[in-house]
mmCIF file of C-alpha atoms and ligand atoms in Angstrom:
data_model
loop_
_atom_site.group_PDB
_atom_site.id
_atom_site.type_symbol
_atom_site.label_atom_id
_atom_site.label_comp_id
_atom_site.label_asym_id
_atom_site.label_seq_id
_atom_site.Cartn_x
_atom_site.Cartn_y
_atom_site.Cartn_z
ATOM 1 C CA UNK A 30 -16.558 11.389 -0.525
ATOM 2 C CA UNK A 31 -15.753 10.255 -4.016
ATOM 3 C CA UNK A 32 -12.718 10.370 -6.295
ATOM 4 C CA UNK A 33 -12.664 9.573 -9.977
ATOM 5 C CA UNK A 34 -9.611 7.709 -11.226
ATOM 6 C CA UNK A 35 -8.930 8.054 -14.946
ATOM 7 C CA UNK A 36 -5.874 6.358 -16.411
ATOM 8 C CA UNK A 37 -4.833 7.688 -19.830
ATOM 9 C CA UNK A 38 -4.958 5.037 -22.612
ATOM 10 C CA UNK A 39 -7.272 2.932 -20.472
ATOM 11 C CA UNK A 40 -10.959 3.093 -21.299
ATOM 12 C CA UNK A 41 -11.880 2.330 -17.704
ATOM 13 C CA UNK A 42 -12.466 5.290 -15.390
ATOM 14 C CA UNK A 43 -13.639 4.317 -11.952
ATOM 15 C CA UNK A 44 -14.717 5.628 -8.615
ATOM 16 C CA UNK A 45 -12.963 5.426 -5.272
ATOM 17 C CA UNK A 46 -15.517 6.106 -2.538
ATOM 18 C CA UNK A 47 -14.691 6.660 1.132
ATOM 19 C CA UNK A 48 -17.519 6.823 3.672
ATOM 20 C CA UNK A 49 -18.242 5.463 7.131
ATOM 21 C CA UNK A 50 -21.027 2.892 6.748
ATOM 22 C CA UNK A 51 -20.523 2.495 2.995
ATOM 23 C CA UNK A 52 -20.502 -1.321 3.164
ATOM 24 C CA UNK A 53 -24.276 -1.273 3.565
ATOM 25 C CA UNK A 54 -24.642 0.102 0.024
ATOM 26 C CA UNK A 55 -22.279 -2.385 -1.576
ATOM 27 C CA UNK A 56 -24.858 -5.006 -2.591
ATOM 28 C CA UNK A 57 -27.105 -2.607 -4.489
ATOM 29 C CA UNK A 58 -24.098 -1.017 -6.232
ATOM 30 C CA UNK A 59 -22.667 -4.415 -7.206
ATOM 31 C CA UNK A 60 -25.856 -5.460 -8.987
ATOM 32 C CA UNK A 61 -25.144 -2.742 -11.565
ATOM 33 C CA UNK A 62 -22.097 -4.789 -12.641
ATOM 34 C CA UNK A 63 -23.363 -8.369 -12.697
ATOM 35 C CA UNK A 64 -25.821 -10.794 -11.144
ATOM 36 C CA UNK A 65 -23.246 -13.490 -10.360
ATOM 37 C CA UNK A 66 -20.651 -12.838 -7.682
ATOM 38 C CA UNK A 67 -17.487 -14.422 -6.367
ATOM 39 C CA UNK A 68 -16.644 -12.868 -3.009
ATOM 40 C CA UNK A 69 -12.994 -13.561 -2.144
ATOM 41 C CA UNK A 70 -11.827 -13.060 1.429
ATOM 42 C CA UNK A 71 -9.934 -14.617 4.349
ATOM 43 C CA UNK A 72 -11.567 -17.242 6.581
ATOM 44 C CA UNK A 73 -11.137 -14.833 9.497
ATOM 45 C CA UNK A 74 -12.971 -11.947 7.787
ATOM 46 C CA UNK A 75 -15.806 -13.918 6.243
ATOM 47 C CA UNK A 76 -18.378 -13.837 9.067
ATOM 48 C CA UNK A 77 -18.022 -10.102 9.752
ATOM 49 C CA UNK A 78 -17.712 -8.727 6.252
ATOM 50 C CA UNK A 79 -18.388 -11.288 3.473
ATOM 51 C CA UNK A 80 -21.488 -13.042 4.819
ATOM 52 C CA UNK A 81 -23.613 -9.889 5.304
ATOM 53 C CA UNK A 82 -22.825 -8.849 1.713
ATOM 54 C CA UNK A 83 -23.471 -12.371 0.401
ATOM 55 C CA UNK A 84 -26.880 -12.444 2.132
ATOM 56 C CA UNK A 85 -27.836 -9.020 0.762
ATOM 57 C CA UNK A 86 -26.794 -10.006 -2.765
ATOM 58 C CA UNK A 87 -28.921 -13.156 -2.566
ATOM 59 C CA UNK A 88 -31.877 -11.238 -1.128
ATOM 60 C CA UNK A 89 -31.679 -9.023 -4.208
ATOM 61 C CA UNK A 90 -32.003 -12.115 -6.422
ATOM 62 C CA UNK A 91 -28.337 -12.598 -7.377
ATOM 63 C CA UNK A 92 -26.127 -15.671 -7.394
ATOM 64 C CA UNK A 93 -23.329 -15.305 -4.849
ATOM 65 C CA UNK A 94 -20.552 -17.527 -3.519
ATOM 66 C CA UNK A 95 -17.905 -16.906 -0.865
ATOM 67 C CA UNK A 96 -14.385 -18.247 -1.439
ATOM 68 C CA UNK A 97 -11.886 -18.055 1.402
ATOM 69 C CA UNK A 98 -8.204 -18.678 1.960
ATOM 70 C CA UNK A 99 -6.050 -18.314 5.099
ATOM 71 C CA UNK A 100 -4.485 -14.979 6.183
ATOM 72 C CA UNK A 101 -0.782 -14.331 5.755
ATOM 73 C CA UNK A 102 1.666 -13.205 3.092
ATOM 74 C CA UNK A 103 2.733 -16.825 2.399
ATOM 75 C CA UNK A 104 -0.730 -17.543 1.036
ATOM 76 C CA UNK A 105 -0.424 -14.884 -1.674
ATOM 77 C CA UNK A 106 0.826 -17.520 -4.086
ATOM 78 C CA UNK A 107 0.136 -19.228 -7.415
ATOM 79 C CA UNK A 108 -1.302 -22.363 -5.829
ATOM 80 C CA UNK A 109 -4.013 -20.434 -3.957
ATOM 81 C CA UNK A 110 -4.862 -18.473 -7.103
ATOM 82 C CA UNK A 111 -5.168 -21.681 -9.120
ATOM 83 C CA UNK A 112 -7.263 -23.325 -6.439
ATOM 84 C CA UNK A 113 -9.624 -20.329 -6.356
ATOM 85 C CA UNK A 114 -9.932 -20.388 -10.154
ATOM 86 C CA UNK A 115 -10.914 -24.046 -10.038
ATOM 87 C CA UNK A 116 -13.439 -23.395 -7.280
ATOM 88 C CA UNK A 117 -15.050 -20.572 -9.291
ATOM 89 C CA UNK A 118 -15.418 -22.845 -12.329
ATOM 90 C CA UNK A 119 -16.805 -25.646 -10.161
ATOM 91 C CA UNK A 120 -19.586 -23.274 -9.100
ATOM 92 C CA UNK A 121 -20.311 -22.577 -12.762
ATOM 93 C CA UNK A 122 -19.013 -19.018 -12.701
ATOM 94 C CA UNK A 123 -17.700 -17.658 -15.997
ATOM 95 C CA UNK A 124 -17.048 -14.447 -17.858
ATOM 96 C CA UNK A 125 -20.355 -12.912 -16.776
ATOM 97 C CA UNK A 126 -19.339 -12.935 -13.109
ATOM 98 C CA UNK A 127 -17.857 -10.237 -10.901
ATOM 99 C CA UNK A 128 -15.111 -10.638 -8.277
ATOM 100 C CA UNK A 129 -15.507 -8.758 -4.996
ATOM 101 C CA UNK A 130 -12.286 -8.708 -2.943
ATOM 102 C CA UNK A 131 -12.777 -8.122 0.785
ATOM 103 C CA UNK A 132 -9.594 -7.945 2.844
ATOM 104 C CA UNK A 133 -6.150 -6.482 3.311
ATOM 105 C CA UNK A 134 -3.505 -6.182 0.608
ATOM 106 C CA UNK A 135 -3.012 -9.952 0.429
ATOM 107 C CA UNK A 136 -6.642 -10.432 -0.594
ATOM 108 C CA UNK A 137 -6.793 -7.384 -2.894
ATOM 109 C CA UNK A 138 -3.507 -8.306 -4.673
ATOM 110 C CA UNK A 139 -4.457 -11.934 -5.186
ATOM 111 C CA UNK A 140 -8.088 -11.223 -6.146
ATOM 112 C CA UNK A 141 -7.001 -8.464 -8.526
ATOM 113 C CA UNK A 142 -4.769 -10.939 -10.337
ATOM 114 C CA UNK A 143 -7.544 -13.530 -10.300
ATOM 115 C CA UNK A 144 -10.091 -11.076 -11.770
ATOM 116 C CA UNK A 145 -7.602 -9.852 -14.386
ATOM 117 C CA UNK A 146 -7.007 -13.326 -15.792
ATOM 118 C CA UNK A 147 -10.242 -15.201 -15.043
ATOM 119 C CA UNK A 148 -11.881 -15.718 -18.469
ATOM 120 C CA UNK A 149 -9.415 -13.006 -19.633
ATOM 121 C CA UNK A 150 -10.802 -10.438 -17.226
ATOM 122 C CA UNK A 151 -14.012 -9.937 -15.267
ATOM 123 C CA UNK A 152 -15.273 -6.896 -13.325
ATOM 124 C CA UNK A 153 -13.570 -6.354 -9.975
ATOM 125 C CA UNK A 154 -14.746 -4.480 -6.881
ATOM 126 C CA UNK A 155 -12.102 -3.794 -4.250
ATOM 127 C CA UNK A 156 -13.221 -3.630 -0.637
ATOM 128 C CA UNK A 157 -9.992 -2.984 1.300
ATOM 129 C CA UNK A 158 -10.310 -3.682 5.021
ATOM 130 C CA UNK A 159 -6.798 -2.846 6.293
ATOM 131 C CA UNK A 160 -5.587 0.752 6.383
ATOM 132 C CA UNK A 161 -2.668 -0.185 4.127
ATOM 133 C CA UNK A 162 -4.979 -1.699 1.530
ATOM 134 C CA UNK A 163 -7.267 1.361 1.698
ATOM 135 C CA UNK A 164 -4.573 3.956 1.042
ATOM 136 C CA UNK A 165 -2.138 1.884 -0.989
ATOM 137 C CA UNK A 166 -2.705 -1.696 -2.197
ATOM 138 C CA UNK A 167 -6.208 -1.249 -3.635
ATOM 139 C CA UNK A 168 -5.326 1.931 -5.555
ATOM 140 C CA UNK A 169 -3.328 1.869 -8.768
ATOM 141 C CA UNK A 170 -4.225 -1.458 -10.329
ATOM 142 C CA UNK A 171 -1.073 -3.421 -9.471
ATOM 143 C CA UNK A 172 -1.806 -6.975 -8.408
ATOM 144 C CA UNK A 173 0.080 -10.232 -8.154
ATOM 145 C CA UNK A 174 1.455 -13.122 -6.175
ATOM 146 C CA UNK A 175 4.762 -14.031 -4.557
ATOM 147 C CA UNK A 176 6.961 -16.783 -6.005
ATOM 148 C CA UNK A 177 10.130 -18.427 -4.656
ATOM 149 C CA UNK A 178 12.243 -15.915 -6.645
ATOM 150 C CA UNK A 179 10.734 -12.913 -4.886
ATOM 151 C CA UNK A 180 7.674 -10.917 -3.874
ATOM 152 C CA UNK A 181 5.055 -9.700 -6.356
ATOM 153 C CA UNK A 182 7.031 -11.020 -9.323
ATOM 154 C CA UNK A 183 4.030 -12.419 -11.191
ATOM 155 C CA UNK A 184 0.970 -10.276 -11.784
ATOM 156 C CA UNK A 185 -0.668 -7.655 -13.955
ATOM 157 C CA UNK A 186 -1.847 -4.084 -13.844
ATOM 158 C CA UNK A 187 -5.641 -4.226 -13.900
ATOM 159 C CA UNK A 188 -7.893 -1.431 -12.733
ATOM 160 C CA UNK A 189 -10.999 -2.295 -10.701
ATOM 161 C CA UNK A 190 -14.549 -1.072 -11.420
ATOM 162 C CA UNK A 191 -14.796 0.523 -8.031
ATOM 163 C CA UNK A 192 -12.897 0.820 -4.746
ATOM 164 C CA UNK A 193 -15.255 0.806 -1.761
ATOM 165 C CA UNK A 194 -13.711 2.096 1.473
ATOM 166 C CA UNK A 195 -15.631 1.933 4.743
ATOM 167 C CA UNK A 196 -13.318 3.113 7.548
ATOM 168 C CA UNK A 197 -15.667 1.539 10.143
ATOM 169 C CA UNK A 198 -14.096 -1.853 9.414
ATOM 170 C CA UNK A 199 -10.818 -0.658 10.930
ATOM 171 C CA UNK A 200 -12.340 -1.205 14.381
ATOM 172 C CA UNK A 201 -11.389 -4.873 14.127
ATOM 173 C CA UNK A 202 -7.909 -4.342 12.630
ATOM 174 C CA UNK A 203 -4.976 -5.023 15.027
ATOM 175 C CA UNK A 204 -3.039 -1.831 15.965
ATOM 176 C CA UNK A 205 0.210 -3.179 14.531
ATOM 177 C CA UNK A 206 -1.472 -3.453 11.127
ATOM 178 C CA UNK A 207 -2.847 0.077 11.467
ATOM 179 C CA UNK A 208 0.742 1.372 11.668
ATOM 180 C CA UNK A 209 1.545 -0.117 8.244
ATOM 181 C CA UNK A 210 -1.087 2.114 6.662
ATOM 182 C CA UNK A 211 -0.191 5.215 8.644
ATOM 183 C CA UNK A 212 3.401 5.162 7.442
ATOM 184 C CA UNK A 213 2.223 5.147 3.803
ATOM 185 C CA UNK A 214 -0.084 8.088 4.608
ATOM 186 C CA UNK A 215 2.789 10.070 6.106
ATOM 187 C CA UNK A 216 4.831 9.177 3.008
ATOM 188 C CA UNK A 217 2.057 10.522 0.755
ATOM 189 C CA UNK A 218 2.170 13.872 2.542
ATOM 190 C CA UNK A 219 5.967 13.991 2.473
ATOM 191 C CA UNK A 220 6.346 13.362 -1.241
ATOM 192 C CA UNK A 221 3.664 15.681 -2.614
ATOM 193 C CA UNK A 222 1.414 17.502 -0.165
ATOM 194 C CA UNK A 223 2.592 19.780 2.636
ATOM 195 C CA UNK A 224 -0.958 20.661 3.763
ATOM 196 C CA UNK A 225 -1.887 17.015 4.151
ATOM 197 C CA UNK A 226 1.325 16.362 6.112
ATOM 198 C CA UNK A 227 0.429 19.260 8.393
ATOM 199 C CA UNK A 228 -3.089 17.867 8.884
ATOM 200 C CA UNK A 229 -1.583 14.516 9.888
ATOM 201 C CA UNK A 230 0.891 16.282 12.165
ATOM 202 C CA UNK A 231 -1.884 18.085 14.029
ATOM 203 C CA UNK A 232 -4.181 15.109 14.459
ATOM 204 C CA UNK A 233 -1.968 12.186 15.437
ATOM 205 C CA UNK A 234 -3.901 11.414 18.622
ATOM 206 C CA UNK A 235 -7.051 10.802 16.574
ATOM 207 C CA UNK A 236 -5.680 7.797 14.727
ATOM 208 C CA UNK A 237 -5.370 5.328 17.583
ATOM 209 C CA UNK A 238 -8.793 6.463 18.806
ATOM 210 C CA UNK A 239 -10.127 5.696 15.319
ATOM 211 C CA UNK A 240 -11.867 9.057 15.118
ATOM 212 C CA UNK A 241 -14.378 8.548 12.255
ATOM 213 C CA UNK A 242 -14.061 12.044 10.712
ATOM 214 C CA UNK A 243 -10.267 11.924 10.866
ATOM 215 C CA UNK A 244 -10.193 8.503 9.200
ATOM 216 C CA UNK A 245 -12.600 9.521 6.454
ATOM 217 C CA UNK A 246 -10.675 12.692 5.607
ATOM 218 C CA UNK A 247 -7.148 11.321 5.916
ATOM 219 C CA UNK A 248 -7.903 8.134 3.960
ATOM 220 C CA UNK A 249 -9.622 10.176 1.254
ATOM 221 C CA UNK A 250 -6.624 12.509 0.918
ATOM 222 C CA UNK A 251 -4.157 9.643 0.832
ATOM 223 C CA UNK A 252 -6.154 7.901 -1.910
ATOM 224 C CA UNK A 253 -6.300 11.194 -3.809
ATOM 225 C CA UNK A 254 -2.514 11.566 -3.684
ATOM 226 C CA UNK A 255 -1.837 7.993 -4.788
ATOM 227 C CA UNK A 256 -4.507 8.237 -7.522
ATOM 228 C CA UNK A 257 -3.033 11.479 -8.890
ATOM 229 C CA UNK A 258 0.409 9.891 -9.140
ATOM 230 C CA UNK A 259 -0.868 6.701 -10.757
ATOM 231 C CA UNK A 260 -2.915 8.688 -13.287
ATOM 232 C CA UNK A 261 0.317 10.304 -14.430
ATOM 233 C CA UNK A 262 2.389 7.121 -14.508
ATOM 234 C CA UNK A 263 0.477 3.832 -14.427
ATOM 235 C CA UNK A 264 3.501 1.635 -15.243
ATOM 236 C CA UNK A 265 6.130 3.151 -12.894
ATOM 237 C CA UNK A 266 8.475 4.673 -15.466
ATOM 238 C CA UNK A 267 8.684 8.016 -13.714
ATOM 239 C CA UNK A 268 6.560 9.784 -11.140
ATOM 240 C CA UNK A 269 5.188 6.594 -9.574
ATOM 241 C CA UNK A 270 8.729 6.027 -8.248
ATOM 242 C CA UNK A 271 8.015 8.733 -5.673
ATOM 243 C CA UNK A 272 5.791 6.191 -3.918
ATOM 244 C CA UNK A 273 9.006 4.298 -3.310
ATOM 245 C CA UNK A 274 10.302 6.936 -0.919
ATOM 246 C CA UNK A 275 11.614 5.141 2.182
ATOM 247 C CA UNK A 276 11.199 1.787 0.470
ATOM 248 C CA UNK A 277 14.707 1.400 -1.005
ATOM 249 C CA UNK A 278 16.102 1.013 2.505
ATOM 250 C CA UNK A 279 12.789 -0.282 3.929
ATOM 251 C CA UNK A 280 12.638 -3.258 1.560
ATOM 252 C CA UNK A 281 16.307 -4.117 2.224
ATOM 253 C CA UNK A 282 15.655 -4.136 5.990
ATOM 254 C CA UNK A 283 12.526 -6.256 5.550
ATOM 255 C CA UNK A 284 14.427 -8.766 3.461
ATOM 256 C CA UNK A 285 17.431 -8.939 5.817
ATOM 257 C CA UNK A 286 15.123 -9.434 8.794
ATOM 258 C CA UNK A 287 13.402 -12.310 6.969
ATOM 259 C CA UNK A 288 10.217 -10.246 7.013
ATOM 260 C CA UNK A 289 10.028 -10.252 10.810
ATOM 261 C CA UNK A 290 9.945 -6.475 10.661
ATOM 262 C CA UNK A 291 6.523 -5.016 9.869
ATOM 263 C CA UNK A 292 6.412 -3.266 6.495
ATOM 264 C CA UNK A 293 5.406 0.022 8.137
ATOM 265 C CA UNK A 294 8.240 -0.157 10.657
ATOM 266 C CA UNK A 295 10.805 -0.884 7.952
ATOM 267 C CA UNK A 296 9.516 1.921 5.729
ATOM 268 C CA UNK A 297 9.419 4.394 8.635
ATOM 269 C CA UNK A 298 13.112 3.694 9.291
ATOM 270 C CA UNK A 299 13.688 3.913 5.525
ATOM 271 C CA UNK A 300 11.944 7.312 5.347
ATOM 272 C CA UNK A 301 14.121 8.647 8.151
ATOM 273 C CA UNK A 302 17.398 7.291 6.776
ATOM 274 C CA UNK A 303 16.624 8.496 3.243
ATOM 275 C CA UNK A 304 15.621 11.925 4.639
ATOM 276 C CA UNK A 305 18.861 12.009 6.630
ATOM 277 C CA UNK A 306 20.780 11.361 3.399
ATOM 278 C CA UNK A 307 19.018 14.410 1.948
ATOM 279 C CA UNK A 308 20.165 16.541 4.889
ATOM 280 C CA UNK A 309 23.742 15.245 4.565
ATOM 281 C CA UNK A 310 23.665 16.345 0.931
ATOM 282 C CA UNK A 311 22.380 19.791 1.881
ATOM 283 C CA UNK A 312 19.044 19.237 0.099
ATOM 284 C CA UNK A 313 16.695 19.047 3.109
ATOM 285 C CA UNK A 314 16.927 21.505 6.015
ATOM 286 C CA UNK A 315 17.297 20.224 9.569
ATOM 287 C CA UNK A 316 14.026 21.771 10.823
ATOM 288 C CA UNK A 317 12.058 19.746 8.245
ATOM 289 C CA UNK A 318 14.055 16.655 9.132
ATOM 290 C CA UNK A 319 13.126 17.065 12.814
ATOM 291 C CA UNK A 320 9.446 17.399 11.834
ATOM 292 C CA UNK A 321 9.652 14.100 9.957
ATOM 293 C CA UNK A 322 11.207 12.420 12.975
ATOM 294 C CA UNK A 323 8.570 13.875 15.272
ATOM 295 C CA UNK A 324 5.564 12.766 13.214
ATOM 296 C CA UNK A 325 6.861 9.181 13.123
ATOM 297 C CA UNK A 326 7.222 9.300 16.930
ATOM 298 C CA UNK A 327 3.798 10.945 17.378
ATOM 299 C CA UNK A 328 2.125 8.105 15.477
ATOM 300 C CA UNK A 329 3.963 5.695 17.784
ATOM 301 C CA UNK A 330 5.720 3.823 15.010
ATOM 302 C CA UNK A 331 8.318 1.605 16.723
ATOM 303 C CA UNK A 332 11.827 2.345 15.459
ATOM 304 C CA UNK A 333 13.576 -0.843 16.386
ATOM 305 C CA UNK A 334 15.698 -3.377 14.665
ATOM 306 C CA UNK A 335 15.760 -6.772 16.379
ATOM 307 C CA UNK A 336 19.136 -7.227 14.782
ATOM 308 C CA UNK A 337 21.722 -4.758 13.443
ATOM 309 C CA UNK A 338 22.788 -5.089 9.823
ATOM 310 C CA UNK A 339 26.066 -3.653 8.561
ATOM 311 C CA UNK A 340 25.897 -0.852 5.970
ATOM 312 C CA UNK A 341 27.617 -3.233 3.524
ATOM 313 C CA UNK A 342 24.943 -5.895 3.983
ATOM 314 C CA UNK A 343 22.193 -3.309 3.435
ATOM 315 C CA UNK A 344 23.931 -1.926 0.352
ATOM 316 C CA UNK A 345 24.185 -5.457 -1.014
ATOM 317 C CA UNK A 346 20.468 -6.068 -0.390
ATOM 318 C CA UNK A 347 19.632 -2.852 -2.265
ATOM 319 C CA UNK A 348 21.431 -3.889 -5.458
ATOM 320 C CA UNK A 349 18.339 -5.737 -6.667
ATOM 321 C CA UNK A 350 15.929 -2.885 -5.811
ATOM 322 C CA UNK A 351 13.647 -2.182 -8.769
ATOM 323 C CA UNK A 352 15.033 1.344 -9.196
ATOM 324 C CA UNK A 353 18.656 0.108 -9.188
ATOM 325 C CA UNK A 354 20.675 0.859 -12.296
ATOM 326 C CA UNK A 355 23.584 -1.485 -13.121
ATOM 327 C CA UNK A 356 23.405 -2.880 -9.604
ATOM 328 C CA UNK A 357 23.590 0.528 -7.913
ATOM 329 C CA UNK A 358 20.605 1.660 -5.867
ATOM 330 C CA UNK A 359 18.796 4.904 -6.649
ATOM 331 C CA UNK A 360 16.875 6.903 -4.076
ATOM 332 C CA UNK A 361 13.930 9.287 -4.071
ATOM 333 C CA UNK A 362 15.285 12.561 -2.669
ATOM 334 C CA UNK A 363 13.044 14.731 -0.543
ATOM 335 C CA UNK A 364 13.856 18.470 -0.817
ATOM 336 C CA UNK A 365 11.201 19.807 1.546
ATOM 337 C CA UNK A 366 8.033 18.545 3.152
ATOM 338 C CA UNK A 367 5.629 17.940 0.272
ATOM 339 C CA UNK A 368 8.206 17.932 -2.513
ATOM 340 C CA UNK A 369 10.917 15.708 -4.006
ATOM 341 C CA UNK A 370 13.563 16.437 -6.628
ATOM 342 C CA UNK A 371 12.565 15.232 -10.102
ATOM 343 C CA UNK A 372 16.048 14.486 -11.542
ATOM 344 C CA UNK A 373 14.947 15.035 -15.140
ATOM 345 C CA UNK A 374 11.698 13.137 -14.643
ATOM 346 C CA UNK A 375 13.362 9.982 -13.321
ATOM 347 C CA UNK A 376 12.383 11.009 -9.751
ATOM 348 C CA UNK A 377 15.304 9.138 -8.204
ATOM 349 C CA UNK A 378 19.088 9.364 -8.192
ATOM 350 C CA UNK A 379 22.265 7.536 -7.270
ATOM 351 C CA UNK A 380 23.873 8.732 -4.062
ATOM 352 C CA UNK A 381 27.538 8.694 -3.155
ATOM 353 C CA UNK A 382 28.197 5.414 -1.343
ATOM 354 C CA UNK A 383 29.904 7.183 1.554
ATOM 355 C CA UNK A 384 26.755 9.218 2.249
ATOM 356 C CA UNK A 385 24.590 6.102 2.187
ATOM 357 C CA UNK A 386 26.981 4.376 4.598
ATOM 358 C CA UNK A 387 27.089 7.374 6.953
ATOM 359 C CA UNK A 388 23.289 7.457 7.063
ATOM 360 C CA UNK A 389 23.081 3.709 7.702
ATOM 361 C CA UNK A 390 25.640 3.985 10.476
ATOM 362 C CA UNK A 391 23.516 6.765 12.022
ATOM 363 C CA UNK A 392 20.541 4.405 11.843
ATOM 364 C CA UNK A 393 22.446 1.718 13.761
ATOM 365 C CA UNK A 394 24.135 3.997 16.310
ATOM 366 C CA UNK A 395 21.446 6.570 16.933
ATOM 367 C CA UNK A 396 17.989 6.093 15.387
ATOM 368 C CA UNK A 397 17.566 2.394 16.231
ATOM 369 C CA UNK A 398 19.989 2.285 19.161
ATOM 370 C CA UNK A 399 17.589 0.458 21.492
HETATM 371 N N1 NAD B 14 -0.834 -3.614 -5.219
HETATM 372 C C1 NAD B 14 -0.184 -2.636 -4.636
HETATM 373 O O1 NAD B 14 0.010 -1.550 -5.193
HETATM 374 C C2 NAD B 14 0.309 -2.848 -3.228
HETATM 375 C C3 NAD B 14 0.777 -1.760 -2.486
HETATM 376 C C4 NAD B 14 1.187 -1.978 -1.187
HETATM 377 C C5 NAD B 14 1.127 -3.264 -0.643
HETATM 378 N N2 NAD B 14 0.676 -4.296 -1.393
HETATM 379 C C6 NAD B 14 0.592 -5.662 -0.829
HETATM 380 O O2 NAD B 14 -0.285 -5.642 0.282
HETATM 381 C C7 NAD B 14 0.052 -6.717 1.155
HETATM 382 C C8 NAD B 14 0.018 -6.232 2.581
HETATM 383 O O3 NAD B 14 -1.277 -5.783 2.884
HETATM 384 P P1 NAD B 14 -1.803 -5.665 4.383
HETATM 385 O O4 NAD B 14 -0.843 -4.891 5.177
HETATM 386 O O5 NAD B 14 -3.203 -5.233 4.302
HETATM 387 O O6 NAD B 14 -1.666 -7.154 4.912
HETATM 388 P P2 NAD B 14 -2.731 -8.345 5.005
HETATM 389 O O7 NAD B 14 -3.609 -8.385 3.831
HETATM 390 O O8 NAD B 14 -1.959 -9.567 5.326
HETATM 391 O O9 NAD B 14 -3.618 -7.921 6.257
HETATM 392 C C9 NAD B 14 -3.020 -7.866 7.535
HETATM 393 C C10 NAD B 14 -3.810 -8.709 8.544
HETATM 394 O O10 NAD B 14 -4.977 -8.013 8.910
HETATM 395 C C11 NAD B 14 -6.127 -8.841 8.739
HETATM 396 N N3 NAD B 14 -7.216 -7.909 8.449
HETATM 397 C C12 NAD B 14 -7.391 -7.155 7.341
HETATM 398 N N4 NAD B 14 -8.445 -6.342 7.512
HETATM 399 C C13 NAD B 14 -8.938 -6.584 8.749
HETATM 400 C C14 NAD B 14 -10.009 -6.044 9.509
HETATM 401 N N5 NAD B 14 -10.759 -5.032 9.067
HETATM 402 N N6 NAD B 14 -10.231 -6.567 10.738
HETATM 403 C C15 NAD B 14 -9.451 -7.550 11.225
HETATM 404 N N7 NAD B 14 -8.409 -8.069 10.575
HETATM 405 C C16 NAD B 14 -8.160 -7.592 9.352
HETATM 406 C C17 NAD B 14 -5.737 -9.803 7.667
HETATM 407 O O11 NAD B 14 -6.525 -10.970 7.723
HETATM 408 C C18 NAD B 14 -4.272 -10.062 8.007
HETATM 409 O O12 NAD B 14 -4.172 -10.995 9.028
HETATM 410 C C19 NAD B 14 1.416 -7.221 0.708
HETATM 411 O O13 NAD B 14 1.252 -8.451 0.070
HETATM 412 C C20 NAD B 14 1.901 -6.168 -0.280
HETATM 413 O O14 NAD B 14 2.718 -6.706 -1.284
HETATM 414 C C21 NAD B 14 0.271 -4.109 -2.670
HETATM 415 ZN ZN1 ZN B 15 4.878 0.315 1.235
#
């Protein structure tokens, strides 16, 4: 199943392909882009996913090198990027080479930034191997690294030549990491697509069993939704903010917990608290709200906070959210399943502080009581 992503004012239009077993075709596709390859991956993923590709590329007469770095968000940094750049040059790679990123969002973000700046930009193939990278990080062109001042503060927007998604690789992904992707998929349905939400609702038991047809279809639809939003707003001045649903509170919780909370868990709580705010304001009906709660439970997303944070502390953490205006947070407001309010094309709004505090108190006393 293929999608075409076309960003206005960007000459590059590229394919996102989702198919079980697709990795086998990657070498022959890649040779249409270059004959010199830098495969970037984690040490832990190299034997299963990078080496077979590397061997196929060489068998087809290409030059290929594998460059690895350790797993973990802390390694998405400037030093690793610089070290990889030096290693590529040491192997004699230059502007005629192509970067193939194989990994989760840490690898795709860092390799995207590397490809965007290496010799001022070389072709990039994204091969996301975590569910989150498949439906989120590898789509949309944002890349970057973390610095001591914050996450993802240095980077570019650089679209790849192709995104290659083979759901078979999810067989080796830990379940906790699977949840991170699922929450983004549920978010995609909630913000724009009722039918997709309903499909996810009806098929929750298929995810943990890694049903191949379910994965192919649901990943495809999630990529389609993200792609359609990014095509309309590459730089996040408007509609792309919808992708931030659940993240205003989610990011604050992640930060306050010193990133001990999984991203998916934090965003799931964020989705529920932000939806609850919508019900308090009379925007979202209670039946829809219950459906949102139920789908999060059905996908077995843990709703726990190791530690309780006061509404004031969470409000404080949200003042630096990227949608904040003059230090006051703004929220994406869901009006029904599959639709959010557009607030004059800003797609987010300020909410009365008392409502935010009531919702956060509900989170502490009820939602995350245990
Ligand atoms: N660019 C964007 O638009 C965007 C969007 C969302 C998230 N992100 C970024 O993505 C990153 C998070 O991505 P993530 O959740 O994929 O984390 P991750 O890249 O750290 O991967 C999670 C873990 O799973 C392992 N892994 C990945 N695929 C595997 C597989 N098939 N089998 C076994 N293990 C596998 C990784 O080695 C790692 O240990 C963050 O840095 C975030 O900022 C970027
Ligand atoms: Zn997210």
